[in-house]
Amino acid sequence: MRISEWIARRKRRREMDDRRYERRTGHKRTRKTVQRWKVILPLFAAAIAAALLFSHIFTLHNRQAVVINGNAYYAKDNLSVILLLGIDLRGEIENPTGLVGDNGQSDMIWLIVADYDADTVRILTIPRDTMADVTELYSNGRVNQVVREQICLQYAYGASSERGCELAVQTVSDLLDDRVEIDSYLAVSMGAITQIVDAVGGVDVTMSNDYTVYDEATSEPVSYTAGTTVHMSGTDAYYFVHYRDTSQYSTNLIRMARHADFFDAFSAQIVSALREDPKGMFETAQSLEPYYTTNLQPLEIFRLAWLLWRSDSAEWEFTQLPGTQTHVGDYDQYELDEDSVTELILDVFYESVK
């Protein structure tokens, strides 16, 4: 809607309100009354916005101390931690059968850490092959056993997308010794990539490495050279993000590097689209609802969108949880370096007690 149309519509609505007021009271509404509300309402809206954005009343974490190696640390205030899961499905996110095992696997596992005091976004990536205590469930939802498996399998044990997310949140929290409080989750079907990339006009991805990706439709290889920038359509982006050569070891780590390259470009494009057409981006998000599951609350979405609006995506830092890639039988396994992970957690989520 154009501004002139919006102003004309407001004027007509105000005139109708004035006529109803005159019929009800027998008096004409004075201009002074109208002017008073024109001043009060914007001030009231501004006060609410200021409270949402700047007040620590809405801080998402309680300040708690932990002692590690004889040193005391406080959990940082005003962080929002979101578990982002990329689910290995081409279609909609919901489990098509409602049966355990048909929920898809979380091929991408990220902890997005939004620091509203520092105005920064940091992303911790967890390899899908990371070994963790995974809760296996029966088809009726009851616990069968807890076994050490690749963490990507935990989501699959949910009979629904929501249940898979809840299981994944708990498993990631346990993996990090309950030292990180995960506020929200967002699981996205890989099938959403095609639509959202096309909706923002494609993305220009700069390659940090040489890659070879196979087009799943034609089985033809597509080569990318380090240092080059390639414009990708939604279909190109899907193959770039999704492809993995399962006949070779350690190819998931290569795919994770592609994920980071893609997200650098994609996030910059999203921020640009938010600034140019926030209404259009909201409508796009609504159209993609069948492709994602989240428990993000409106306040969190508003705060995160505002942070993205004013932040520089080029400064977002990607850090893979430190560990070692191994192979057991036919499968990759990634074992975390617990001491290094503890140091990373303290750096990202805590500050020294002074």
mmCIF file of C-alpha atoms in Angstrom:
data_model
loop_
_atom_site.group_PDB
_atom_site.id
_atom_site.type_symbol
_atom_site.label_atom_id
_atom_site.label_comp_id
_atom_site.label_asym_id
_atom_site.label_seq_id
_atom_site.Cartn_x
_atom_site.Cartn_y
_atom_site.Cartn_z
ATOM 1 C CA MET A 1 0.000 0.000 0.000
ATOM 2 C CA ARG A 2 1.313 3.449 -0.930
ATOM 3 C CA ILE A 3 1.723 6.105 1.755
ATOM 4 C CA SER A 4 -0.839 8.361 0.088
ATOM 5 C CA GLU A 5 -3.391 5.526 0.094
ATOM 6 C CA TRP A 6 -2.665 4.786 3.748
ATOM 7 C CA ILE A 7 -3.149 8.472 4.682
ATOM 8 C CA ALA A 8 -6.422 8.669 2.732
ATOM 9 C CA ARG A 9 -7.700 5.508 4.378
ATOM 10 C CA ARG A 10 -6.863 6.856 7.841
ATOM 11 C CA LYS A 11 -8.625 10.123 7.023
ATOM 12 C CA ARG A 12 -11.805 8.285 5.950
ATOM 13 C CA ARG A 13 -11.721 6.133 9.065
ATOM 14 C CA ARG A 14 -11.295 9.213 11.268
ATOM 15 C CA GLU A 15 -14.245 10.932 9.585
ATOM 16 C CA MET A 16 -16.439 7.847 10.149
ATOM 17 C CA ASP A 17 -15.379 7.740 13.810
ATOM 18 C CA ASP A 18 -16.267 11.418 14.199
ATOM 19 C CA ARG A 19 -19.755 10.877 12.724
ATOM 20 C CA ARG A 20 -20.404 7.917 15.036
ATOM 21 C CA TYR A 21 -19.217 9.975 18.014
ATOM 22 C CA GLU A 22 -21.563 12.851 17.070
ATOM 23 C CA ARG A 23 -24.577 10.505 16.709
ATOM 24 C CA ARG A 24 -23.829 8.872 20.054
ATOM 25 C CA THR A 25 -23.175 12.046 22.136
ATOM 26 C CA GLY A 26 -24.972 14.769 20.240
ATOM 27 C CA HIS A 27 -21.725 16.771 20.146
ATOM 28 C CA LYS A 28 -19.037 17.144 17.555
ATOM 29 C CA ARG A 29 -15.666 15.773 18.470
ATOM 30 C CA THR A 30 -13.280 18.683 18.869
ATOM 31 C CA ARG A 31 -9.996 18.868 17.042
ATOM 32 C CA LYS A 32 -8.236 19.187 20.370
ATOM 33 C CA THR A 33 -9.358 15.667 21.341
ATOM 34 C CA VAL A 34 -8.134 14.238 18.065
ATOM 35 C CA GLN A 35 -4.797 15.966 18.435
ATOM 36 C CA ARG A 36 -4.374 14.651 21.965
ATOM 37 C CA TRP A 37 -4.739 11.055 20.815
ATOM 38 C CA LYS A 38 -2.467 11.697 17.867
ATOM 39 C CA VAL A 39 0.240 12.619 20.361
ATOM 40 C CA ILE A 40 -0.489 10.025 23.049
ATOM 41 C CA LEU A 41 -0.703 6.945 20.842
ATOM 42 C CA PRO A 42 2.684 7.351 19.109
ATOM 43 C CA LEU A 43 4.312 8.064 22.466
ATOM 44 C CA PHE A 44 2.696 4.970 23.931
ATOM 45 C CA ALA A 45 3.866 2.823 21.004
ATOM 46 C CA ALA A 46 7.372 4.268 21.270
ATOM 47 C CA ALA A 47 7.470 3.467 24.988
ATOM 48 C CA ILE A 48 6.526 -0.160 24.312
ATOM 49 C CA ALA A 49 9.160 -0.463 21.581
ATOM 50 C CA ALA A 50 11.813 1.021 23.841
ATOM 51 C CA ALA A 51 10.922 -1.416 26.610
ATOM 52 C CA LEU A 52 11.126 -4.373 24.235
ATOM 53 C CA LEU A 53 14.434 -3.357 22.779
ATOM 54 C CA PHE A 54 16.400 -1.991 25.676
ATOM 55 C CA SER A 55 14.970 -3.164 28.984
ATOM 56 C CA HIS A 56 16.691 -5.973 30.801
ATOM 57 C CA ILE A 57 13.265 -6.986 32.065
ATOM 58 C CA PHE A 58 13.168 -9.129 28.947
ATOM 59 C CA THR A 59 16.606 -10.706 29.483
ATOM 60 C CA LEU A 60 16.386 -14.377 28.492
ATOM 61 C CA HIS A 61 18.895 -15.749 31.009
ATOM 62 C CA ASN A 62 19.184 -15.657 34.772
ATOM 63 C CA ARG A 63 22.628 -14.630 35.968
ATOM 64 C CA GLN A 64 24.183 -17.734 37.512
ATOM 65 C CA ALA A 65 27.713 -18.574 38.527
ATOM 66 C CA VAL A 66 29.692 -21.722 37.756
ATOM 67 C CA VAL A 67 33.100 -22.764 39.042
ATOM 68 C CA ILE A 68 35.435 -24.437 36.546
ATOM 69 C CA ASN A 69 39.040 -25.353 37.336
ATOM 70 C CA GLY A 70 38.854 -23.234 40.462
ATOM 71 C CA ASN A 71 37.679 -20.095 38.623
ATOM 72 C CA ALA A 72 34.193 -18.586 38.932
ATOM 73 C CA TYR A 73 32.219 -17.385 35.927
ATOM 74 C CA TYR A 74 28.875 -15.668 35.396
ATOM 75 C CA ALA A 75 26.539 -16.561 32.556
ATOM 76 C CA LYS A 76 26.344 -13.546 30.264
ATOM 77 C CA ASP A 77 23.178 -11.497 30.423
ATOM 78 C CA ASN A 78 20.932 -10.720 27.486
ATOM 79 C CA LEU A 79 21.804 -13.652 25.253
ATOM 80 C CA SER A 80 19.376 -15.561 23.076
ATOM 81 C CA VAL A 81 20.454 -19.063 22.083
ATOM 82 C CA ILE A 82 18.606 -20.773 19.239
ATOM 83 C CA LEU A 83 19.152 -24.337 18.092
ATOM 84 C CA LEU A 84 18.895 -24.366 14.294
ATOM 85 C CA LEU A 85 18.406 -27.750 12.656
ATOM 86 C CA GLY A 86 18.584 -28.390 8.926
ATOM 87 C CA ILE A 87 16.476 -31.499 8.296
ATOM 88 C CA ASP A 88 17.243 -33.913 5.492
ATOM 89 C CA LEU A 89 13.832 -33.654 3.822
ATOM 90 C CA ARG A 90 12.995 -32.223 0.402
ATOM 91 C CA GLY A 91 9.330 -31.631 1.176
ATOM 92 C CA GLU A 92 7.456 -30.220 4.160
ATOM 93 C CA ILE A 93 8.888 -30.477 7.657
ATOM 94 C CA GLU A 94 6.243 -32.607 9.369
ATOM 95 C CA ASN A 95 6.847 -36.331 9.746
ATOM 96 C CA PRO A 96 4.863 -37.815 6.820
ATOM 97 C CA THR A 97 3.940 -41.030 8.677
ATOM 98 C CA GLY A 98 4.068 -40.012 12.329
ATOM 99 C CA LEU A 99 6.321 -43.011 12.989
ATOM 100 C CA VAL A 100 9.659 -42.966 14.774
ATOM 101 C CA GLY A 101 12.462 -43.100 12.209
ATOM 102 C CA ASP A 102 10.558 -41.274 9.466
ATOM 103 C CA ASN A 103 11.173 -37.788 10.880
ATOM 104 C CA GLY A 104 14.356 -37.131 8.919
ATOM 105 C CA GLN A 105 17.844 -36.494 10.302
ATOM 106 C CA SER A 106 19.374 -33.189 11.359
ATOM 107 C CA ASP A 107 22.205 -32.898 8.862
ATOM 108 C CA MET A 108 22.923 -29.338 10.003
ATOM 109 C CA ILE A 109 23.111 -28.460 13.710
ATOM 110 C CA TRP A 110 23.902 -24.883 14.697
ATOM 111 C CA LEU A 111 23.697 -22.921 17.912
ATOM 112 C CA ILE A 112 22.934 -19.311 17.010
ATOM 113 C CA VAL A 113 24.025 -17.034 19.853
ATOM 114 C CA ALA A 114 22.596 -13.510 19.661
ATOM 115 C CA ASP A 115 24.278 -11.153 22.128
ATOM 116 C CA TYR A 116 21.997 -8.136 22.504
ATOM 117 C CA ASP A 117 24.464 -6.251 24.709
ATOM 118 C CA ALA A 118 27.337 -6.585 22.236
ATOM 119 C CA ASP A 119 25.090 -6.476 19.131
ATOM 120 C CA THR A 120 26.771 -9.596 17.741
ATOM 121 C CA VAL A 121 25.743 -12.945 16.325
ATOM 122 C CA ARG A 122 27.965 -15.969 16.783
ATOM 123 C CA ILE A 123 27.262 -19.393 15.317
ATOM 124 C CA LEU A 124 28.590 -22.616 16.821
ATOM 125 C CA THR A 125 28.390 -25.549 14.419
ATOM 126 C CA ILE A 126 28.071 -29.139 15.598
ATOM 127 C CA PRO A 127 29.037 -31.848 13.087
ATOM 128 C CA ARG A 128 26.179 -34.272 12.395
ATOM 129 C CA ASP A 129 28.543 -37.182 13.160
ATOM 130 C CA THR A 130 29.279 -35.955 16.689
ATOM 131 C CA MET A 131 28.961 -38.864 19.111
ATOM 132 C CA ALA A 132 26.391 -38.209 21.837
ATOM 133 C CA ASP A 133 24.047 -39.988 24.208
ATOM 134 C CA VAL A 134 21.018 -40.385 21.936
ATOM 135 C CA THR A 135 17.638 -41.349 23.396
ATOM 136 C CA GLU A 136 16.082 -44.068 21.277
ATOM 137 C CA LEU A 137 12.297 -44.290 21.478
ATOM 138 C CA TYR A 138 9.763 -46.968 20.672
ATOM 139 C CA SER A 139 7.053 -46.104 18.160
ATOM 140 C CA ASN A 140 4.666 -45.351 21.056
ATOM 141 C CA GLY A 141 7.016 -42.662 22.342
ATOM 142 C CA ARG A 142 8.361 -44.584 25.331
ATOM 143 C CA VAL A 143 12.110 -44.672 25.907
ATOM 144 C CA ASN A 144 13.790 -47.792 24.623
ATOM 145 C CA GLN A 145 17.398 -47.031 25.571
ATOM 146 C CA VAL A 146 20.071 -44.351 25.551
ATOM 147 C CA VAL A 147 22.982 -45.252 23.293
ATOM 148 C CA ARG A 148 26.050 -43.492 21.979
ATOM 149 C CA GLU A 149 25.260 -42.600 18.381
ATOM 150 C CA GLN A 150 25.677 -39.831 15.844
ATOM 151 C CA ILE A 151 23.787 -36.801 17.162
ATOM 152 C CA CYS A 152 21.967 -36.306 13.844
ATOM 153 C CA LEU A 153 19.853 -39.364 14.674
ATOM 154 C CA GLN A 154 18.239 -37.828 17.737
ATOM 155 C CA TYR A 155 15.766 -35.728 15.740
ATOM 156 C CA ALA A 156 14.700 -38.845 13.811
ATOM 157 C CA TYR A 157 13.348 -40.451 16.984
ATOM 158 C CA GLY A 158 10.590 -37.876 17.212
ATOM 159 C CA ALA A 159 7.211 -38.970 15.914
ATOM 160 C CA SER A 160 6.652 -35.324 14.972
ATOM 161 C CA SER A 161 8.861 -32.401 14.057
ATOM 162 C CA GLU A 162 8.120 -30.697 17.371
ATOM 163 C CA ARG A 163 9.033 -33.802 19.356
ATOM 164 C CA GLY A 164 12.219 -34.229 17.337
ATOM 165 C CA CYS A 165 13.210 -30.657 18.181
ATOM 166 C CA GLU A 166 12.556 -31.197 21.878
ATOM 167 C CA LEU A 167 14.712 -34.330 21.872
ATOM 168 C CA ALA A 168 17.501 -32.531 19.980
ATOM 169 C CA VAL A 169 17.485 -29.592 22.418
ATOM 170 C CA GLN A 170 17.909 -31.930 25.371
ATOM 171 C CA THR A 171 20.656 -33.956 23.691
ATOM 172 C CA VAL A 172 22.660 -30.886 22.659
ATOM 173 C CA SER A 173 22.278 -29.471 26.166
ATOM 174 C CA ASP A 174 23.536 -32.748 27.654
ATOM 175 C CA LEU A 175 26.402 -32.793 25.156
ATOM 176 C CA LEU A 176 27.533 -29.412 26.519
ATOM 177 C CA ASP A 177 27.228 -30.567 30.161
ATOM 178 C CA ASP A 178 24.128 -28.419 30.702
ATOM 179 C CA ARG A 179 26.297 -25.292 30.717
ATOM 180 C CA VAL A 180 24.388 -23.706 27.832
ATOM 181 C CA GLU A 181 20.727 -22.767 28.150
ATOM 182 C CA ILE A 182 18.973 -23.192 24.805
ATOM 183 C CA ASP A 183 16.050 -20.776 24.628
ATOM 184 C CA SER A 184 14.385 -21.817 21.369
ATOM 185 C CA TYR A 185 14.576 -24.147 18.413
ATOM 186 C CA LEU A 186 14.031 -23.791 14.687
ATOM 187 C CA ALA A 187 13.984 -26.855 12.421
ATOM 188 C CA VAL A 188 13.927 -26.202 8.676
ATOM 189 C CA SER A 189 13.379 -28.704 5.892
ATOM 190 C CA MET A 190 16.132 -28.454 3.292
ATOM 191 C CA GLY A 191 13.289 -28.150 0.787
ATOM 192 C CA ALA A 192 12.701 -24.585 1.999
ATOM 193 C CA ILE A 193 16.058 -23.489 0.601
ATOM 194 C CA THR A 194 14.859 -23.579 -2.998
ATOM 195 C CA GLN A 195 11.858 -21.361 -2.331
ATOM 196 C CA ILE A 196 13.397 -18.782 -0.034
ATOM 197 C CA VAL A 197 16.516 -18.311 -2.171
ATOM 198 C CA ASP A 198 14.335 -17.715 -5.241
ATOM 199 C CA ALA A 199 12.148 -15.357 -3.178
ATOM 200 C CA VAL A 200 15.130 -13.075 -2.454
ATOM 201 C CA GLY A 201 16.395 -13.160 -6.037
ATOM 202 C CA GLY A 202 19.154 -15.742 -5.587
ATOM 203 C CA VAL A 203 22.424 -15.495 -3.665
ATOM 204 C CA ASP A 204 26.001 -14.695 -4.636
ATOM 205 C CA VAL A 205 28.198 -17.252 -2.865
ATOM 206 C CA THR A 206 31.953 -16.743 -2.538
ATOM 207 C CA MET A 207 33.864 -20.017 -2.292
ATOM 208 C CA SER A 208 36.371 -20.513 0.516
ATOM 209 C CA ASN A 209 37.535 -23.833 -0.977
ATOM 210 C CA ASP A 210 37.392 -25.868 -4.156
ATOM 211 C CA TYR A 211 34.185 -27.929 -4.231
ATOM 212 C CA THR A 212 32.574 -30.474 -6.492
ATOM 213 C CA VAL A 213 28.826 -30.945 -6.121
ATOM 214 C CA TYR A 214 26.653 -33.311 -8.124
ATOM 215 C CA ASP A 215 23.370 -32.129 -9.585
ATOM 216 C CA GLU A 216 20.883 -34.645 -8.196
ATOM 217 C CA ALA A 217 18.613 -34.266 -11.234
ATOM 218 C CA THR A 218 21.256 -34.918 -13.892
ATOM 219 C CA SER A 219 24.032 -36.646 -11.863
ATOM 220 C CA GLU A 220 26.449 -34.243 -13.535
ATOM 221 C CA PRO A 221 29.304 -32.725 -11.475
ATOM 222 C CA VAL A 222 29.386 -28.977 -10.853
ATOM 223 C CA SER A 223 32.796 -27.585 -9.862
ATOM 224 C CA TYR A 224 33.411 -24.436 -7.810
ATOM 225 C CA THR A 225 36.811 -22.764 -7.445
ATOM 226 C CA ALA A 226 38.093 -21.125 -4.273
ATOM 227 C CA GLY A 227 37.894 -17.336 -4.399
ATOM 228 C CA THR A 228 35.207 -17.175 -7.082
ATOM 229 C CA THR A 229 31.716 -15.802 -6.532
ATOM 230 C CA VAL A 230 28.821 -17.708 -8.067
ATOM 231 C CA HIS A 231 25.215 -16.556 -8.375
ATOM 232 C CA MET A 232 22.923 -19.384 -7.314
ATOM 233 C CA SER A 233 19.253 -19.975 -7.920
ATOM 234 C CA GLY A 234 17.172 -21.826 -5.374
ATOM 235 C CA THR A 235 17.827 -25.200 -7.040
ATOM 236 C CA ASP A 236 21.569 -24.533 -7.290
ATOM 237 C CA ALA A 237 21.639 -23.588 -3.606
ATOM 238 C CA TYR A 238 19.776 -26.739 -2.586
ATOM 239 C CA TYR A 239 22.296 -29.018 -4.308
ATOM 240 C CA PHE A 240 25.203 -26.960 -2.953
ATOM 241 C CA VAL A 241 23.964 -27.243 0.635
ATOM 242 C CA HIS A 242 22.541 -30.757 0.544
ATOM 243 C CA TYR A 243 25.011 -32.838 -1.472
ATOM 244 C CA ARG A 244 27.392 -35.203 0.323
ATOM 245 C CA ASP A 245 29.427 -38.050 -1.098
ATOM 246 C CA THR A 246 28.504 -40.850 1.305
ATOM 247 C CA SER A 247 31.012 -43.212 -0.333
ATOM 248 C CA GLN A 248 33.882 -41.152 1.083
ATOM 249 C CA TYR A 249 34.935 -40.441 4.668
ATOM 250 C CA SER A 250 34.792 -36.980 6.279
ATOM 251 C CA THR A 251 32.664 -35.462 3.516
ATOM 252 C CA ASN A 252 30.299 -33.963 6.071
ATOM 253 C CA LEU A 253 33.066 -31.600 7.243
ATOM 254 C CA ILE A 254 33.467 -30.463 3.630
ATOM 255 C CA ARG A 255 29.707 -29.939 3.415
ATOM 256 C CA MET A 256 29.818 -27.896 6.633
ATOM 257 C CA ALA A 257 32.329 -25.569 4.958
ATOM 258 C CA ARG A 258 29.869 -25.157 2.076
ATOM 259 C CA HIS A 259 27.112 -24.430 4.617
ATOM 260 C CA ALA A 260 29.177 -21.580 6.065
ATOM 261 C CA ASP A 261 29.934 -20.146 2.601
ATOM 262 C CA PHE A 262 26.273 -20.305 1.657
ATOM 263 C CA PHE A 263 25.035 -18.796 4.910
ATOM 264 C CA ASP A 264 27.461 -15.868 4.643
ATOM 265 C CA ALA A 265 25.848 -14.944 1.326
ATOM 266 C CA PHE A 266 22.313 -15.935 2.260
ATOM 267 C CA SER A 267 22.236 -13.998 5.539
ATOM 268 C CA ALA A 268 23.523 -10.865 3.819
ATOM 269 C CA GLN A 269 20.771 -11.222 1.222
ATOM 270 C CA ILE A 270 18.131 -11.722 3.918
ATOM 271 C CA VAL A 271 19.294 -8.631 5.831
ATOM 272 C CA SER A 272 19.186 -6.611 2.606
ATOM 273 C CA ALA A 273 15.679 -7.875 1.851
ATOM 274 C CA LEU A 274 14.550 -7.076 5.405
ATOM 275 C CA ARG A 275 15.750 -3.505 5.029
ATOM 276 C CA GLU A 276 14.194 -3.016 1.605
ATOM 277 C CA ASP A 277 10.892 -4.841 2.044
ATOM 278 C CA PRO A 278 10.148 -6.062 5.597
ATOM 279 C CA LYS A 279 6.488 -6.676 4.734
ATOM 280 C CA GLY A 280 7.484 -8.862 1.788
ATOM 281 C CA MET A 281 9.866 -10.888 3.944
ATOM 282 C CA PHE A 282 7.134 -11.403 6.529
ATOM 283 C CA GLU A 283 4.821 -12.707 3.812
ATOM 284 C CA THR A 284 7.579 -15.022 2.533
ATOM 285 C CA ALA A 285 8.091 -16.409 6.037
ATOM 286 C CA GLN A 286 4.348 -17.058 6.299
ATOM 287 C CA SER A 287 4.314 -18.918 2.984
ATOM 288 C CA LEU A 288 7.128 -21.188 4.201
ATOM 289 C CA GLU A 289 5.370 -22.254 7.413
ATOM 290 C CA PRO A 290 4.876 -25.869 6.216
ATOM 291 C CA TYR A 291 8.655 -26.160 5.889
ATOM 292 C CA TYR A 292 9.724 -25.236 9.408
ATOM 293 C CA THR A 293 8.930 -25.853 13.061
ATOM 294 C CA THR A 294 9.794 -23.395 15.812
ATOM 295 C CA ASN A 295 8.883 -22.343 19.316
ATOM 296 C CA LEU A 296 10.349 -18.865 18.856
ATOM 297 C CA GLN A 297 8.059 -16.340 20.505
ATOM 298 C CA PRO A 298 7.064 -13.052 18.796
ATOM 299 C CA LEU A 299 9.272 -11.045 21.161
ATOM 300 C CA GLU A 300 12.318 -13.159 20.339
ATOM 301 C CA ILE A 301 11.618 -12.919 16.602
ATOM 302 C CA PHE A 302 11.234 -9.143 16.871
ATOM 303 C CA ARG A 303 14.478 -8.729 18.832
ATOM 304 C CA LEU A 304 16.426 -11.028 16.504
ATOM 305 C CA ALA A 305 15.061 -9.313 13.379
ATOM 306 C CA TRP A 306 16.035 -5.936 14.830
ATOM 307 C CA LEU A 307 19.554 -7.213 15.590
ATOM 308 C CA LEU A 308 19.886 -8.593 12.053
ATOM 309 C CA TRP A 309 18.598 -5.304 10.670
ATOM 310 C CA ARG A 310 21.373 -3.267 12.256
ATOM 311 C CA SER A 311 24.207 -5.814 12.330
ATOM 312 C CA ASP A 312 26.845 -6.595 9.734
ATOM 313 C CA SER A 313 26.569 -10.220 8.634
ATOM 314 C CA ALA A 314 30.187 -10.090 7.448
ATOM 315 C CA GLU A 315 31.209 -9.929 11.117
ATOM 316 C CA TRP A 316 29.268 -13.048 12.143
ATOM 317 C CA GLU A 317 31.675 -15.642 13.474
ATOM 318 C CA PHE A 318 31.370 -19.360 12.706
ATOM 319 C CA THR A 319 33.080 -21.743 15.118
ATOM 320 C CA GLN A 320 32.964 -25.517 14.850
ATOM 321 C CA LEU A 321 32.944 -27.366 18.162
ATOM 322 C CA PRO A 322 36.525 -28.644 18.449
ATOM 323 C CA GLY A 323 37.080 -32.369 18.109
ATOM 324 C CA THR A 324 38.557 -35.175 16.060
ATOM 325 C CA GLN A 325 37.078 -37.004 13.071
ATOM 326 C CA THR A 326 37.414 -40.781 13.194
ATOM 327 C CA HIS A 327 35.962 -43.762 11.322
ATOM 328 C CA VAL A 328 34.401 -46.866 12.847
ATOM 329 C CA GLY A 329 33.238 -49.524 10.417
ATOM 330 C CA ASP A 330 31.343 -47.796 7.611
ATOM 331 C CA TYR A 331 30.566 -44.632 9.570
ATOM 332 C CA ASP A 332 32.221 -41.334 10.407
ATOM 333 C CA GLN A 333 32.401 -40.385 14.058
ATOM 334 C CA TYR A 334 33.312 -37.000 15.489
ATOM 335 C CA GLU A 335 34.596 -37.011 19.070
ATOM 336 C CA LEU A 336 34.553 -33.687 20.887
ATOM 337 C CA ASP A 337 37.650 -32.376 22.642
ATOM 338 C CA GLU A 338 36.024 -31.746 26.022
ATOM 339 C CA ASP A 339 38.676 -29.338 27.353
ATOM 340 C CA SER A 340 38.590 -27.222 24.190
ATOM 341 C CA VAL A 341 34.779 -27.259 24.145
ATOM 342 C CA THR A 342 34.733 -26.024 27.757
ATOM 343 C CA GLU A 343 37.043 -23.139 26.829
ATOM 344 C CA LEU A 344 34.784 -22.253 23.908
ATOM 345 C CA ILE A 345 31.658 -22.330 26.089
ATOM 346 C CA LEU A 346 33.276 -20.051 28.662
ATOM 347 C CA ASP A 347 34.319 -17.622 25.922
ATOM 348 C CA VAL A 348 30.904 -17.447 24.266
ATOM 349 C CA PHE A 349 28.451 -17.801 27.158
ATOM 350 C CA TYR A 350 30.281 -16.690 30.315
ATOM 351 C CA GLU A 351 32.412 -13.924 31.775
ATOM 352 C CA SER A 352 34.841 -14.040 34.687
ATOM 353 C CA VAL A 353 33.599 -13.045 38.122
ATOM 354 C CA LYS A 354 35.381 -9.871 39.165
#
